Amino acid sequence: MSTTDLSQYDPSAVPNGEGKKVTIIVSEWNSDITFALRDGAIETLLRHGVKESDITVRYVPGSFELIYATKKCLHYSGADAIIILGSIIRGETPHFDYISESVMTNVGLLNATSSHTPHGVFVPVINGVLTTDNHKQAADRAGGVLGNKGVEAAVTALKMIRF
C-alpha cells in the first residue's frame, strides 16, 4: 500500500513555467477521477507561472486513445511538455492488463522517441495514468488521502522541461 502524498513537494525545487506551453490530454473514461487529476495539474501549472493561455487541454474517450493523441500532439501542438491523465481500474476480465500494458509501453516509447517532432526537439511526455485495483484506490490518488497524481504530473512536467 502506498503512503506517499502525491501532492506534497518542495515548491522551491520547481522551475518557473513562465513562457512554457503545456498540453494536457485527459481520458474521459472514469471522468470523476481524470477530471480531478486535470484540475490538480492545471492549478499546479498556474501556481508555477504557466499562463492559462499556454495550457491546452484535450480530451479522448479512454486511456488507450491517449497513445494516438500523444503522438499527434508531439507533432502538432508546439508544447514544451505533454501530460497524459487517465484512470484504468481493474475489472473482471483481462482487459485491464491489455490496456494498461499497451498504454504504458507505447507512451514510454513515445517519450523516448519524442525528438521525431517537426523541429527535432525532445518533448517530455509525463505519465499521469492511474492503474488501480478499484475505484477507491483511484479516488485516493485523485485528490483523496494520497493527494493528487495530477499535481505530481505537473511538477514533473516543469522539471523535465528544464532538464
mmCIF file of C-alpha atoms in Angstrom:
data_model
loop_
_atom_site.group_PDB
_atom_site.id
_atom_site.type_symbol
_atom_site.label_atom_id
_atom_site.label_comp_id
_atom_site.label_asym_id
_atom_site.label_seq_id
_atom_site.Cartn_x
_atom_site.Cartn_y
_atom_site.Cartn_z
ATOM 1 C CA MET A 1 0.000 0.000 0.000
ATOM 2 C CA SER A 2 1.282 3.401 -0.978
ATOM 3 C CA THR A 3 1.609 6.049 1.693
ATOM 4 C CA THR A 4 3.096 8.808 -0.444
ATOM 5 C CA ASP A 5 1.080 12.006 -0.726
ATOM 6 C CA LEU A 6 1.286 12.758 -4.434
ATOM 7 C CA SER A 7 0.512 16.441 -3.825
ATOM 8 C CA GLN A 8 3.454 17.071 -1.483
ATOM 9 C CA TYR A 9 6.546 18.660 -2.982
ATOM 10 C CA ASP A 10 9.051 21.402 -2.308
ATOM 11 C CA PRO A 11 7.792 24.427 -4.303
ATOM 12 C CA SER A 12 11.272 25.959 -4.266
ATOM 13 C CA ALA A 13 12.552 22.955 -6.247
ATOM 14 C CA VAL A 14 10.088 23.505 -9.102
ATOM 15 C CA PRO A 15 11.290 25.599 -12.053
ATOM 16 C CA ASN A 16 9.172 28.572 -13.083
ATOM 17 C CA GLY A 17 6.960 27.747 -16.036
ATOM 18 C CA GLU A 18 6.640 31.266 -17.378
ATOM 19 C CA GLY A 19 6.607 31.233 -21.185
ATOM 20 C CA LYS A 20 6.215 27.448 -21.353
ATOM 21 C CA LYS A 21 3.366 25.679 -23.136
ATOM 22 C CA VAL A 22 1.874 22.512 -21.724
ATOM 23 C CA THR A 23 -0.672 20.224 -23.324
ATOM 24 C CA ILE A 24 -2.751 18.025 -21.045
ATOM 25 C CA ILE A 25 -4.523 15.050 -22.604
ATOM 26 C CA VAL A 26 -7.336 13.679 -20.458
ATOM 27 C CA SER A 27 -9.231 10.414 -20.786
ATOM 28 C CA GLU A 28 -12.977 10.860 -20.361
ATOM 29 C CA TRP A 29 -13.346 7.294 -19.041
ATOM 30 C CA ASN A 30 -13.649 7.416 -15.239
ATOM 31 C CA SER A 31 -14.087 11.170 -15.574
ATOM 32 C CA ASP A 32 -14.751 11.681 -11.869
ATOM 33 C CA ILE A 33 -11.127 10.625 -11.394
ATOM 34 C CA THR A 34 -9.494 12.054 -14.523
ATOM 35 C CA PHE A 35 -11.114 15.472 -14.256
ATOM 36 C CA ALA A 36 -9.845 15.761 -10.670
ATOM 37 C CA LEU A 37 -6.358 14.872 -11.963
ATOM 38 C CA ARG A 38 -6.749 17.538 -14.679
ATOM 39 C CA ASP A 39 -7.782 20.174 -12.155
ATOM 40 C CA GLY A 40 -4.799 19.365 -9.925
ATOM 41 C CA ALA A 41 -2.418 19.619 -12.873
ATOM 42 C CA ILE A 42 -3.830 22.930 -14.106
ATOM 43 C CA GLU A 43 -3.804 24.532 -10.648
ATOM 44 C CA THR A 44 -0.176 23.474 -10.160
ATOM 45 C CA LEU A 45 0.957 24.759 -13.548
ATOM 46 C CA LEU A 46 -0.733 28.110 -12.894
ATOM 47 C CA ARG A 47 0.829 28.297 -9.420
ATOM 48 C CA HIS A 48 4.258 27.915 -11.010
ATOM 49 C CA GLY A 49 3.942 30.602 -13.661
ATOM 50 C CA VAL A 50 2.402 28.880 -16.688
ATOM 51 C CA LYS A 51 -0.233 31.190 -18.134
ATOM 52 C CA GLU A 52 -3.739 29.857 -18.592
ATOM 53 C CA SER A 53 -3.450 30.695 -22.306
ATOM 54 C CA ASP A 54 -0.376 28.419 -22.513
ATOM 55 C CA ILE A 55 -2.249 25.389 -21.177
ATOM 56 C CA THR A 56 -4.147 23.345 -23.745
ATOM 57 C CA VAL A 57 -6.467 20.591 -22.550
ATOM 58 C CA ARG A 58 -7.553 17.894 -24.994
ATOM 59 C CA TYR A 59 -9.928 15.020 -24.324
ATOM 60 C CA VAL A 60 -10.015 11.448 -25.578
ATOM 61 C CA PRO A 61 -12.635 8.743 -24.913
ATOM 62 C CA GLY A 62 -10.410 6.342 -22.949
ATOM 63 C CA SER A 63 -6.872 5.646 -21.822
ATOM 64 C CA PHE A 64 -5.976 3.612 -24.916
ATOM 65 C CA GLU A 65 -6.638 6.692 -27.061
ATOM 66 C CA LEU A 66 -4.019 8.620 -25.078
ATOM 67 C CA ILE A 67 -1.377 6.920 -27.248
ATOM 68 C CA TYR A 68 -2.688 8.320 -30.531
ATOM 69 C CA ALA A 69 -3.424 11.730 -29.056
ATOM 70 C CA THR A 70 0.063 11.971 -27.538
ATOM 71 C CA LYS A 71 1.723 11.126 -30.844
ATOM 72 C CA LYS A 72 -0.398 13.698 -32.667
ATOM 73 C CA CYS A 73 0.279 16.380 -30.033
ATOM 74 C CA LEU A 74 4.021 15.671 -30.170
ATOM 75 C CA HIS A 75 3.940 16.580 -33.838
ATOM 76 C CA TYR A 76 1.430 19.410 -33.936
ATOM 77 C CA SER A 77 0.862 21.054 -30.548
ATOM 78 C CA GLY A 78 4.099 23.018 -30.133
ATOM 79 C CA ALA A 79 4.024 22.138 -26.442
ATOM 80 C CA ASP A 80 7.109 22.140 -24.240
ATOM 81 C CA ALA A 81 5.652 19.150 -22.337
ATOM 82 C CA ILE A 82 2.669 16.839 -22.644
ATOM 83 C CA ILE A 83 0.887 15.437 -19.610
ATOM 84 C CA ILE A 84 -1.372 12.431 -20.074
ATOM 85 C CA LEU A 85 -4.045 11.683 -17.489
ATOM 86 C CA GLY A 86 -6.137 8.545 -17.301
ATOM 87 C CA SER A 87 -7.594 6.022 -14.898
ATOM 88 C CA ILE A 88 -7.581 2.324 -15.678
ATOM 89 C CA ILE A 89 -9.418 0.347 -12.997
ATOM 90 C CA ARG A 90 -9.187 -3.429 -12.845
ATOM 91 C CA GLY A 91 -12.397 -5.230 -13.729
ATOM 92 C CA GLU A 92 -13.410 -8.850 -14.022
ATOM 93 C CA THR A 93 -11.688 -9.517 -17.367
ATOM 94 C CA PRO A 94 -8.094 -9.320 -18.647
ATOM 95 C CA HIS A 95 -8.964 -6.062 -20.452
ATOM 96 C CA PHE A 96 -7.266 -4.090 -17.640
ATOM 97 C CA ASP A 97 -3.977 -5.906 -18.255
ATOM 98 C CA TYR A 98 -4.039 -5.378 -22.029
ATOM 99 C CA ILE A 99 -4.931 -1.706 -21.849
ATOM 100 C CA SER A 100 -2.522 -0.924 -19.003
ATOM 101 C CA GLU A 101 0.412 -2.658 -20.671
ATOM 102 C CA SER A 102 -0.311 -1.113 -24.060
ATOM 103 C CA VAL A 103 -0.666 2.421 -22.676
ATOM 104 C CA MET A 104 2.446 2.218 -20.506
ATOM 105 C CA THR A 105 4.620 0.607 -23.184
ATOM 106 C CA ASN A 106 3.568 2.897 -26.010
ATOM 107 C CA VAL A 107 3.619 6.128 -24.012
ATOM 108 C CA GLY A 108 7.095 5.171 -22.780
ATOM 109 C CA LEU A 109 8.154 4.619 -26.373
ATOM 110 C CA LEU A 110 6.725 7.965 -27.430
ATOM 111 C CA ASN A 111 8.550 9.644 -24.563
ATOM 112 C CA ALA A 112 11.847 8.029 -25.559
ATOM 113 C CA THR A 113 11.452 8.950 -29.227
ATOM 114 C CA SER A 114 9.815 12.369 -28.964
ATOM 115 C CA SER A 115 12.638 14.009 -30.905
ATOM 116 C CA HIS A 116 10.839 12.926 -34.051
ATOM 117 C CA THR A 117 8.847 16.139 -33.933
ATOM 118 C CA PRO A 118 8.880 18.584 -36.859
ATOM 119 C CA HIS A 119 11.541 20.679 -35.100
ATOM 120 C CA GLY A 120 13.583 17.700 -33.838
ATOM 121 C CA VAL A 121 13.095 18.879 -30.262
ATOM 122 C CA PHE A 122 12.569 16.443 -27.408
ATOM 123 C CA VAL A 123 9.235 16.970 -25.687
ATOM 124 C CA PRO A 124 8.779 15.180 -22.372
ATOM 125 C CA VAL A 125 5.666 13.051 -22.050
ATOM 126 C CA ILE A 126 4.558 12.859 -18.434
ATOM 127 C CA ASN A 127 2.603 9.763 -17.486
ATOM 128 C CA GLY A 128 -0.228 10.562 -15.100
ATOM 129 C CA VAL A 129 -2.243 7.428 -15.802
ATOM 130 C CA LEU A 130 -3.506 5.626 -12.716
ATOM 131 C CA THR A 131 -3.675 1.825 -12.813
ATOM 132 C CA THR A 132 -5.581 0.685 -9.763
ATOM 133 C CA ASP A 133 -7.431 -2.360 -8.496
ATOM 134 C CA ASN A 134 -10.579 -0.434 -7.601
ATOM 135 C CA HIS A 135 -12.289 2.949 -7.699
ATOM 136 C CA LYS A 136 -11.354 3.802 -4.101
ATOM 137 C CA GLN A 137 -7.636 3.453 -4.882
ATOM 138 C CA ALA A 138 -8.083 5.772 -7.876
ATOM 139 C CA ALA A 139 -10.048 8.324 -5.829
ATOM 140 C CA ASP A 140 -7.367 8.225 -3.127
ATOM 141 C CA ARG A 141 -4.853 9.318 -5.812
ATOM 142 C CA ALA A 142 -7.099 11.941 -7.435
ATOM 143 C CA GLY A 143 -7.358 14.370 -4.564
ATOM 144 C CA GLY A 144 -8.089 11.878 -1.813
ATOM 145 C CA VAL A 145 -5.971 10.691 1.102
ATOM 146 C CA LEU A 146 -2.919 10.105 -1.119
ATOM 147 C CA GLY A 147 -3.040 13.513 -2.793
ATOM 148 C CA ASN A 148 -3.403 14.132 -6.494
ATOM 149 C CA LYS A 149 -1.340 12.453 -9.220
ATOM 150 C CA GLY A 150 -2.211 15.427 -11.469
ATOM 151 C CA VAL A 151 -0.226 17.709 -9.153
ATOM 152 C CA GLU A 152 2.727 15.325 -9.299
ATOM 153 C CA ALA A 153 2.481 15.157 -13.105
ATOM 154 C CA ALA A 154 2.519 18.965 -13.426
ATOM 155 C CA VAL A 155 5.561 19.285 -11.148
ATOM 156 C CA THR A 156 7.307 16.565 -13.156
ATOM 157 C CA ALA A 157 6.482 18.369 -16.422
ATOM 158 C CA LEU A 158 8.023 21.625 -15.209
ATOM 159 C CA LYS A 159 11.150 19.847 -14.021
ATOM 160 C CA MET A 160 11.514 17.902 -17.276
ATOM 161 C CA ILE A 161 11.023 20.984 -19.446
ATOM 162 C CA ARG A 162 14.085 22.484 -17.760
ATOM 163 C CA PHE A 163 16.083 19.201 -17.854
#
